[in-house]
Coordinates of C-alpha atoms in Angstrom, one line a residue:
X113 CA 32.5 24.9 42.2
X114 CA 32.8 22.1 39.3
X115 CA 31.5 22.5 35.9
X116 CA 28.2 21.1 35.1
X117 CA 28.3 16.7 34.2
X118 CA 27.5 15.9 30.6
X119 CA 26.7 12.2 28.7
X120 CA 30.2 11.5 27.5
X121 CA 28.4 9.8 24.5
X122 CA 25.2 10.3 22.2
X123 CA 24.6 6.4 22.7
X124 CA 25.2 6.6 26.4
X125 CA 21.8 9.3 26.8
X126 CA 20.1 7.0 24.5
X127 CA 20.7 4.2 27.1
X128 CA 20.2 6.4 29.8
X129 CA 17.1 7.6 29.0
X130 CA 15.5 4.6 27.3
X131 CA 16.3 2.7 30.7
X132 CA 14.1 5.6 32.5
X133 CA 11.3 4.5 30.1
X134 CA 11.9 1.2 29.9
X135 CA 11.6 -0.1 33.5
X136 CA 8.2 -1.6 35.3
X137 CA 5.7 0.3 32.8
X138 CA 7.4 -1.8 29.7
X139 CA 7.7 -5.3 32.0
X140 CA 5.6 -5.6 34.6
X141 CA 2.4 -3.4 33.4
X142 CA 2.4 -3.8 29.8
X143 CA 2.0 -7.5 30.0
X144 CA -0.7 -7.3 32.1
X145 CA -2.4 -4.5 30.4
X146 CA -2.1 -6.4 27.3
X147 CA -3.5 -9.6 28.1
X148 CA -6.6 -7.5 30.1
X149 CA -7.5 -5.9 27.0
X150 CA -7.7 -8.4 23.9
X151 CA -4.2 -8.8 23.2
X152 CA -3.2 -7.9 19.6
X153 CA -5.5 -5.1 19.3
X154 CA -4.0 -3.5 22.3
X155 CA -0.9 -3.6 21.5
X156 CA -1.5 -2.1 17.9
X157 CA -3.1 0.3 19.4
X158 CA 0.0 1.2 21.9
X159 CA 2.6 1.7 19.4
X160 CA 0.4 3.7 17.1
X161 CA -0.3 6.1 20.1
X162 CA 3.6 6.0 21.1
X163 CA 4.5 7.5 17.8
X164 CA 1.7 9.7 17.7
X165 CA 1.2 11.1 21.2
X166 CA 4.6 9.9 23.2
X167 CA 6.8 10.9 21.2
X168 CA 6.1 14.3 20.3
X169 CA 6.3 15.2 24.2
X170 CA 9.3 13.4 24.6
X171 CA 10.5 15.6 21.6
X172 CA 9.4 18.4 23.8
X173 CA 11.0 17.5 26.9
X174 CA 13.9 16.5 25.5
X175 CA 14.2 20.4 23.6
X176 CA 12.9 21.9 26.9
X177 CA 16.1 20.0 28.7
X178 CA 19.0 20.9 26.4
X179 CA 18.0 24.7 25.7
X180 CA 18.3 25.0 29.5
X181 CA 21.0 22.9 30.4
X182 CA 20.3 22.8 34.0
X183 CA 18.1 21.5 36.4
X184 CA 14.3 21.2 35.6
X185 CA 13.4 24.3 37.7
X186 CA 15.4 26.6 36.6
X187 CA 15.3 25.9 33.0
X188 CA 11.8 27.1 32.8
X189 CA 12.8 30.1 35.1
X190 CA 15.8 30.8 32.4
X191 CA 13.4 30.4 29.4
X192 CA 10.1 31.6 30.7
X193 CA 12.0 34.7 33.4
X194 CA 9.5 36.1 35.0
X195 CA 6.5 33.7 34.7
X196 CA 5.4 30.9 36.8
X197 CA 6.1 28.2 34.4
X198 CA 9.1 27.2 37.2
X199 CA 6.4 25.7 39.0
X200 CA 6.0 22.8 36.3
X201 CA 9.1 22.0 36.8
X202 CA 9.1 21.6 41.0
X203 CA 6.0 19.6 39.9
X204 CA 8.2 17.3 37.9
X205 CA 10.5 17.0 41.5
X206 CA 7.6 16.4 43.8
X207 CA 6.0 13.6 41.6
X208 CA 9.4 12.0 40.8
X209 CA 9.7 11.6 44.7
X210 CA 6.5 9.8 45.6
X211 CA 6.9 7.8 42.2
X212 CA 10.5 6.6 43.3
X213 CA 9.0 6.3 47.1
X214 CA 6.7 3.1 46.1
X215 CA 8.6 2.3 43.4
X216 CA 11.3 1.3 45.4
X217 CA 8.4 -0.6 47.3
X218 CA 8.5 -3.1 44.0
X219 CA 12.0 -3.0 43.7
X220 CA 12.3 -4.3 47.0
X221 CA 9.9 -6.9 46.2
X222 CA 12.0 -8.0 43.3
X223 CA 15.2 -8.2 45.4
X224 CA 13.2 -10.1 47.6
X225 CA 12.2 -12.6 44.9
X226 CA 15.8 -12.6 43.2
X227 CA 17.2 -13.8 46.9
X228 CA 14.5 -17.1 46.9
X229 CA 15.4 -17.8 43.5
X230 CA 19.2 -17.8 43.6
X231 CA 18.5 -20.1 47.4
X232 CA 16.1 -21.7 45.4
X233 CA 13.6 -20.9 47.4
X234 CA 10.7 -20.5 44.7
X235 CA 10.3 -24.3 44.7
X236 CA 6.6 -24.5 45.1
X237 CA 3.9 -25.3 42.3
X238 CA 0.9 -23.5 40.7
X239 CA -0.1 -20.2 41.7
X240 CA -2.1 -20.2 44.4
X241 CA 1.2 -21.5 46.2
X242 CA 3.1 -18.4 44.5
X243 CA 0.2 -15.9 45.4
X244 CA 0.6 -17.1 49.7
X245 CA 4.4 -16.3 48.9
X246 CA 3.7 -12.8 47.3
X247 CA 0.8 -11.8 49.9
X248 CA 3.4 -13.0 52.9
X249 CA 6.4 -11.5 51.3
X250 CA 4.4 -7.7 50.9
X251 CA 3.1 -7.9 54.5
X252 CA 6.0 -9.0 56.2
X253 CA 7.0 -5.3 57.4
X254 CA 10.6 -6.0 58.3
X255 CA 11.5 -7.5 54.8
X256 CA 9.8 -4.6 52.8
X257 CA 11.6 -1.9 54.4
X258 CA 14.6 -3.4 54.4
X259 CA 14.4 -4.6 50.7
X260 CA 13.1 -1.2 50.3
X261 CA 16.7 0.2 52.0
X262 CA 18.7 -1.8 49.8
X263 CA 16.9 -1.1 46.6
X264 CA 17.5 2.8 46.9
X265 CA 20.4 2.2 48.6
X266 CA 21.6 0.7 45.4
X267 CA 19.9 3.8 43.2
X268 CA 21.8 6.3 45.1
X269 CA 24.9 4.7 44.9
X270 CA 24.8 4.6 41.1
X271 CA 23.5 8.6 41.1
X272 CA 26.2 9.9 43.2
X273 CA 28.9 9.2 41.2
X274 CA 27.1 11.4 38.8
X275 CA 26.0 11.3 35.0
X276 CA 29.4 10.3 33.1
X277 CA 30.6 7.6 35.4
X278 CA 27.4 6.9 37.6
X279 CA 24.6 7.0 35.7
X280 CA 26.2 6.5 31.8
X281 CA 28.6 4.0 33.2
X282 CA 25.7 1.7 35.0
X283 CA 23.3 2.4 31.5
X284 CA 26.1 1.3 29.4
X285 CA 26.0 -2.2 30.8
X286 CA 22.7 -2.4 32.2
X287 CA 21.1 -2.3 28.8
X288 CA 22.6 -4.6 26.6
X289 CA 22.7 -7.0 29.6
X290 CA 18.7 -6.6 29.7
X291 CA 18.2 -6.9 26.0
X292 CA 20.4 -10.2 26.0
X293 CA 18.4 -11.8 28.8
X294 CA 15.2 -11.4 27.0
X295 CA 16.3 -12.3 24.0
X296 CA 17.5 -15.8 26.3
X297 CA 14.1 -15.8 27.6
X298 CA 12.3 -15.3 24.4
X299 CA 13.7 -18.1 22.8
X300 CA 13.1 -20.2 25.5
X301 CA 9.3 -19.3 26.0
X302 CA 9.1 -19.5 22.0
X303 CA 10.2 -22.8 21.6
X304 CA 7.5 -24.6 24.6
X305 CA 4.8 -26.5 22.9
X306 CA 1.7 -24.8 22.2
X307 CA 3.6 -21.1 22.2
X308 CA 2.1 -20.3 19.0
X309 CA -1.5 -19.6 20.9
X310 CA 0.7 -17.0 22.7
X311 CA 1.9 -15.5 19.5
X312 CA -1.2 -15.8 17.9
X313 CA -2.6 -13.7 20.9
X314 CA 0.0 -10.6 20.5
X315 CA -0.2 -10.7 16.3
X316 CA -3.5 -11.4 15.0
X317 CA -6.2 -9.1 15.7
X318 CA -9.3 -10.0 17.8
X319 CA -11.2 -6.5 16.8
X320 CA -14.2 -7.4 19.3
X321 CA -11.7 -5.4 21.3
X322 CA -11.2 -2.4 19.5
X323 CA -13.3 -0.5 21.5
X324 CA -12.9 3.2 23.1
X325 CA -11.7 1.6 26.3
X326 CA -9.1 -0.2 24.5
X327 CA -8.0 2.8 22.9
X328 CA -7.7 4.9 26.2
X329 CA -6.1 1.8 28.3
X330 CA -3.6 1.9 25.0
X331 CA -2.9 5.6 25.1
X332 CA -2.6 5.9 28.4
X333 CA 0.0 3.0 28.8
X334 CA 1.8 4.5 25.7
X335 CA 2.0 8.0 27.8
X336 CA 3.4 7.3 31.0
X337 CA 5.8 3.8 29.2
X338 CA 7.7 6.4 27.9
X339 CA 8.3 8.2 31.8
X340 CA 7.2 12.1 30.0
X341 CA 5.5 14.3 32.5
X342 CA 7.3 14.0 35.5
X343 CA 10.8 16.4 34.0
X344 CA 12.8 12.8 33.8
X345 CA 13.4 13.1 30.5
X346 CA 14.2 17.1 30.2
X347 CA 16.6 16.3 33.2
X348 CA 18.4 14.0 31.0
X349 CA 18.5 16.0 28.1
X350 CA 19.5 19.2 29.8
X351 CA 23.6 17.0 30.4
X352 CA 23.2 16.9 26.1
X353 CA 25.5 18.4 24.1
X354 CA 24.6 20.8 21.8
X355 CA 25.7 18.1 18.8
X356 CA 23.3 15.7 19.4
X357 CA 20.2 15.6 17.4
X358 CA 16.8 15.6 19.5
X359 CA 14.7 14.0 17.1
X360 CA 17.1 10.8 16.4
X361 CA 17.4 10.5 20.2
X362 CA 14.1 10.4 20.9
X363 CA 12.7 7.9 17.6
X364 CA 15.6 5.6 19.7
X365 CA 14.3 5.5 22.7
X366 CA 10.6 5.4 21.8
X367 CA 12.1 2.6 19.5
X368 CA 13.7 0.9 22.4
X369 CA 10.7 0.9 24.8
X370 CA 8.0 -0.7 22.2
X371 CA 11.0 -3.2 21.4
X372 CA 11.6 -4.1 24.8
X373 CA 7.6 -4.6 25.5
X374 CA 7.3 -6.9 22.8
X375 CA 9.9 -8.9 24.3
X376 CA 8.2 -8.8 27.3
X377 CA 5.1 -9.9 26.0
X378 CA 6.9 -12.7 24.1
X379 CA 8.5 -14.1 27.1
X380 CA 5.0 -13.8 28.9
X381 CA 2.3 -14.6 26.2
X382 CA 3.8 -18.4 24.7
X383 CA 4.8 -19.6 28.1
X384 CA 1.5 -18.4 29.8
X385 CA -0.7 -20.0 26.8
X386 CA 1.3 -23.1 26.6
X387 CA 1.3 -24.2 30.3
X388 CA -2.6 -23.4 30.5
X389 CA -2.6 -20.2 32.2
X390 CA -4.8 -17.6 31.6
X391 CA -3.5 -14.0 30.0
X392 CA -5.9 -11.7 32.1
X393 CA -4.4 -12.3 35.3
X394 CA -3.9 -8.6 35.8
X395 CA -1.0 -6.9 38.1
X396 CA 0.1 -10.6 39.8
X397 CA 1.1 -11.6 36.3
X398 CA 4.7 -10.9 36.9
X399 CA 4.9 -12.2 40.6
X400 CA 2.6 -14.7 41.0
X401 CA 2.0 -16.0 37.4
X402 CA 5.5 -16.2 35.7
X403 CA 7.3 -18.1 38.9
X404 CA 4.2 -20.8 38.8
X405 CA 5.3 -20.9 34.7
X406 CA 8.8 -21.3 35.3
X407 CA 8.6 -24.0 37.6
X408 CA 7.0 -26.5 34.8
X409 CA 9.7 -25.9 32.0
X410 CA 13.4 -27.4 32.3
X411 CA 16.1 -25.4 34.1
X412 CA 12.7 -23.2 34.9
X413 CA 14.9 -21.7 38.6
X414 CA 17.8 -20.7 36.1
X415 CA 15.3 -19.3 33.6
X416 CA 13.7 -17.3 36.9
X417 CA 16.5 -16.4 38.4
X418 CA 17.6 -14.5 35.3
X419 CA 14.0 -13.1 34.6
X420 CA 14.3 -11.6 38.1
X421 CA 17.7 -9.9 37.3
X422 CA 16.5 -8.2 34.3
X423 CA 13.3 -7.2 35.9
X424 CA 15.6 -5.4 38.7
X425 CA 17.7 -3.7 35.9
X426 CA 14.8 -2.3 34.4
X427 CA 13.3 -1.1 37.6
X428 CA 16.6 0.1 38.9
X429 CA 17.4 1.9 35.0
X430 CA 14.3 4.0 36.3
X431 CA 14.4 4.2 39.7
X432 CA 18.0 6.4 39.1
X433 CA 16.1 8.9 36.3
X434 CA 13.9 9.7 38.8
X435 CA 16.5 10.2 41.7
X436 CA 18.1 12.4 39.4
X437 CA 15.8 14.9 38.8
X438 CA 15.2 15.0 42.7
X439 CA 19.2 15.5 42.9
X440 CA 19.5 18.4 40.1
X441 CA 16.6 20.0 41.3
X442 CA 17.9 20.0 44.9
X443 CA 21.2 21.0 44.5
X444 CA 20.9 23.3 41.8
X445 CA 24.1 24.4 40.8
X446 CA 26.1 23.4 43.5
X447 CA 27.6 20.5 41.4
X448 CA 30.4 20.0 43.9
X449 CA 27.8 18.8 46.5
X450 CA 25.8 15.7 44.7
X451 CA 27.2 13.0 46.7
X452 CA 26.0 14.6 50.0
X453 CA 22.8 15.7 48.0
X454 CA 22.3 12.1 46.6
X455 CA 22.0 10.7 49.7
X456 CA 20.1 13.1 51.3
X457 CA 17.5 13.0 49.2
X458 CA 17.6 9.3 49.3
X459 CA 17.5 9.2 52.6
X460 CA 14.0 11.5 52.8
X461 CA 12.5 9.4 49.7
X462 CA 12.9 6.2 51.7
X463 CA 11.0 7.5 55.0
X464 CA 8.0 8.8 52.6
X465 CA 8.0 5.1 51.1
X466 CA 7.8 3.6 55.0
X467 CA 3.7 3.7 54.8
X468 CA 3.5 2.2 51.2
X469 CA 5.8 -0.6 51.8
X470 CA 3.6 -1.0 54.7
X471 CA 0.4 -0.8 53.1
X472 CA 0.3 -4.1 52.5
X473 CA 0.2 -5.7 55.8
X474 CA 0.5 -3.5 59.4
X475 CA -0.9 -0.3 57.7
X476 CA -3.4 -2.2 55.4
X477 CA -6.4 -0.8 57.0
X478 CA -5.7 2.3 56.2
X479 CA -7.1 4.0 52.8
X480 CA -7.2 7.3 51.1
X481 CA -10.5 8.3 48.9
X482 CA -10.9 3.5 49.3
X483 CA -7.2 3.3 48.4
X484 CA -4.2 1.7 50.0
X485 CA -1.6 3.9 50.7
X486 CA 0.2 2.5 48.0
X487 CA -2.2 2.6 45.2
X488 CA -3.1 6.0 46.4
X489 CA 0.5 7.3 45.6
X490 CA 0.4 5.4 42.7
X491 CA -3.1 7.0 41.5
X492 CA -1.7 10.5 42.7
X493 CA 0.8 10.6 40.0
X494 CA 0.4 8.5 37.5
X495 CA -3.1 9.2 36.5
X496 CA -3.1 13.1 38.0
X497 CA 0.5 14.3 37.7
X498 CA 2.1 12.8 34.9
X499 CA -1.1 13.9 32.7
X500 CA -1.1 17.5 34.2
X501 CA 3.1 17.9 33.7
X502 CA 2.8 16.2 29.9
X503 CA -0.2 18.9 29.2
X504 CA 2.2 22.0 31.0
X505 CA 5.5 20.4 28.7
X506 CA 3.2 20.4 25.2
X507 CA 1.7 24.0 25.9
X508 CA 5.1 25.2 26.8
X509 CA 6.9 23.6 23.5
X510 CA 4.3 24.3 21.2
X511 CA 3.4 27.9 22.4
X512 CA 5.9 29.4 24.5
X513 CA 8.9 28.4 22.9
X514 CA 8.9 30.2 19.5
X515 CA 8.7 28.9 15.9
X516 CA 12.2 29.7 15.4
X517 CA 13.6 28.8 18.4
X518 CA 12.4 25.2 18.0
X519 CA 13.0 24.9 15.2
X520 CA 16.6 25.9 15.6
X521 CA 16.9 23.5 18.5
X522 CA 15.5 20.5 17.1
X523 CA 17.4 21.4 13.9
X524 CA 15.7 19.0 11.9
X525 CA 13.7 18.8 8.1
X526 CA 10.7 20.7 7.7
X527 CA 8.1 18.6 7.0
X528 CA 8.8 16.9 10.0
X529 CA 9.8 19.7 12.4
X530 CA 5.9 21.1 10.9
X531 CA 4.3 17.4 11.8
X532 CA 5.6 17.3 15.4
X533 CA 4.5 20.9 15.8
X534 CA 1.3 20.0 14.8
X535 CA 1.1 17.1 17.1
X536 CA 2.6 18.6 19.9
X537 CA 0.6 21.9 20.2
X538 CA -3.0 19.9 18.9
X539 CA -3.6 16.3 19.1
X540 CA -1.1 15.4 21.8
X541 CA -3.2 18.3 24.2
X542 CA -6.5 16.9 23.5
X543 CA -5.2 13.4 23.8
X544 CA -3.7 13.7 27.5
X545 CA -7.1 16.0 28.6
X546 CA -9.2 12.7 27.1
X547 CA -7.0 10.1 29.4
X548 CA -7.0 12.3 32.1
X549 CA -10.7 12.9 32.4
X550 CA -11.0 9.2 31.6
X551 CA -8.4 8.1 34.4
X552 CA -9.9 10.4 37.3
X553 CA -13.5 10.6 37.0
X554 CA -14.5 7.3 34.8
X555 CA -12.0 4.5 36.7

């Protein structure tokens, strides 16, 4: 039996685990979300609740992960013996599988879109030409499963080589490759006539929208942007060395995920605004919206084609934290076995995904509690199972885990190790109960 993998590198975790957090939450729904609900105000609202809600669970997870330093099930077993706090932790491995199970629904979707670009294919104007294409590309039940395939295909691939030279290695470029194509993109959207209304609609405050609703649609994308609830992150952190600091780690990737949705709102916003489009397009902003931009600025199938690429980079920066935790959990400590585990467990993620790629054309009749099958996996854990395994990760940090022991893990000042305590084992709590009872019984 081999000795457990570790992140070569303190920047290579970072990487790692910002791509888990930064993939469709930052790009796809924060723009949307956004330009729903006012704009500026929103997005204030999002980091503030990032800093003060996110982040102290991340904290958590992160401490949770490296005092175990093994898969999310048995490092509550080794730190709680005896309890049945283990069971958070196959929580965490269920929801990670039916996230990753329509998730790789969209990544297939992007794949699909990334192969009309390149063929230049996405030739058509305005968007009621781009929303035919995305309604015949999601019912067309032989391309979604295949797309599907390929996209976890490509997922498992990068986790079986494991966490040094799978999933570090394919972080290490992923990353900066993503930041430079916004960056591209951004100065390209920036510099369209009229992309000032754009700006002017992420930086100065409309407060007709600060409003309680606001506040929750904030908080709630702030929570689950940062991919806490579902063990991803304490999987991470359980291949850290006992060198790195926690606290560091975690400001970086909360840093890196507010970062990368500004971007993402930059690239959206000024082109959206300066072509006439309108910012509350909701969940078709990415696929139906952007394309119909593109096509009305110069080089706009270059600029797509490289829009679609990042988007997959983020999804598929994601789409492997969550295979991991499915992995670790699976094989335990049979370290010797995670090729054959990797794909194994790919393998039964992709048949639970069969109905939700098909929920959008031969199984579309079909609906859970007026749901597609999709949304309803979609519903199932982000708005009930990421809340409940964020609540079980705060109680456990601030309560279970003592004083000392925390404080000797995160090894950190103590005015600050006393603020996160605070936030963790109080306003974080009440904040998640809040979102949750708003999510499930006033949507």
């Amino acid at each position: 039996m081999s000795n457990r993998d570790q992140f070569a590198s303190k920047i290579g975790f970072i990487l790692a685990a910002a791509g888990s957090a930064i993939g469709l939450g930052a790009i796809w729904k924060f723009p949307y979300m956004a330009g729903t609900n006012g704009g500026s105000v929103f997005i204030l609202l999002f980091i503030i609740c990032t800093l003060i809600i996110g982040l102290p669970i991340l904290v958590a997870e992160f401490m949770i992960g490296r005092r175990g330093q093994t898969d999310a099930v048995s490092s509550f077993k080794k730190q709680a013996p005896g309890t049945r706090w283990f069971l958070t932790g196959w929580a965490g491995f269920i929801f990670s599988a039916i996230i990753l199970s329509f998730y790789s629904v969209v990544g297939g979707w992007i794949l699909s879109y990334i192969v009309r670009a390149i063929s230049f294919e996405l030739s058509g104007s305005g968007e009621d030409y781009y929303g035919e294409l995305f309604a015949s590309i999601t019912s067309n039940p032989w391309e979604v499963v295949i797309a599907q395939a390929v996209f976890l295909f490509l997922t498992v691939w990068i986790v079986q080589g494991g966490v040094k030279n799978g999933i570090e290695k394919a972080s290490k470029w992923m990353m900066p490759l993503l930041f430079i194509f916004f960056i591209v993109l951004v100065i390209r959207s920036l510099t369209l006539d009229g992309a000032i209304e754009g700006i002017k609609f992420m930086f100065v405050p409309d407060w007709s929208y600060f409003t309680g609703k606001t506040l929750l649609m904030a908080l709630g994308q702030a929570f689950f942007s940062l991919s806490v609830g579902v063990a991803a992150m304490l999987t991470y952190a359980s291949y850290l060395s006992k060198e790195t600091k926690i606290g560091s780690s975690a400001i970086n990737v909360a840093g890196m995920n507010i970062g990368i949705s500004l971007l993402a709102g930059l690239v959206i916003f000024p082109a959206v605004f300066a072509l006439g489009y309108s910012p509350d397009q909701g969940p078709g902003l990415v696929f139906i919206i952007i394309p119909a931009v593109f096509q009305q600025i110069p080089f706009g199938s270059l600029f797509m084609i490289i829009f679609f690429i990042l988007l997959l980079f983020a999804t598929v920066t994601s789409a492997i934290a969550m295979l991991e935790i499915v992995v670790a959990t699976a094989m335990g400590p049979k370290y010797d076995k995670r090729k054959q585990y990797s794909w194994l467990c790919g393998f039964g993620i992709f048949i639970v995904g069969i109905p939700s790629a098909l929920s959008f054309g031969v199984l579309s009749e079909i609906k859970i509690f007026g749901l597609s099958i999709f949304d309803s996996a979609d519903f199932l854990t982000n708005n009930i199972g990421m809340p409940i395994g964020a609540l079980l990760v705060a109680i456990f940090a601030g309560y279970k885990i003592s004083k000392a022991d925390a404080a000797a893990e995160l090894n950190t000042k103590d005015w600050i190790f006393k603020t996160w305590r605070i936030l963790v084992r109080f306003v974080a709590p009440i904040a998640i109960i809040i979102v949750f009872i708003q999510s499930v019984f006033f949507r």
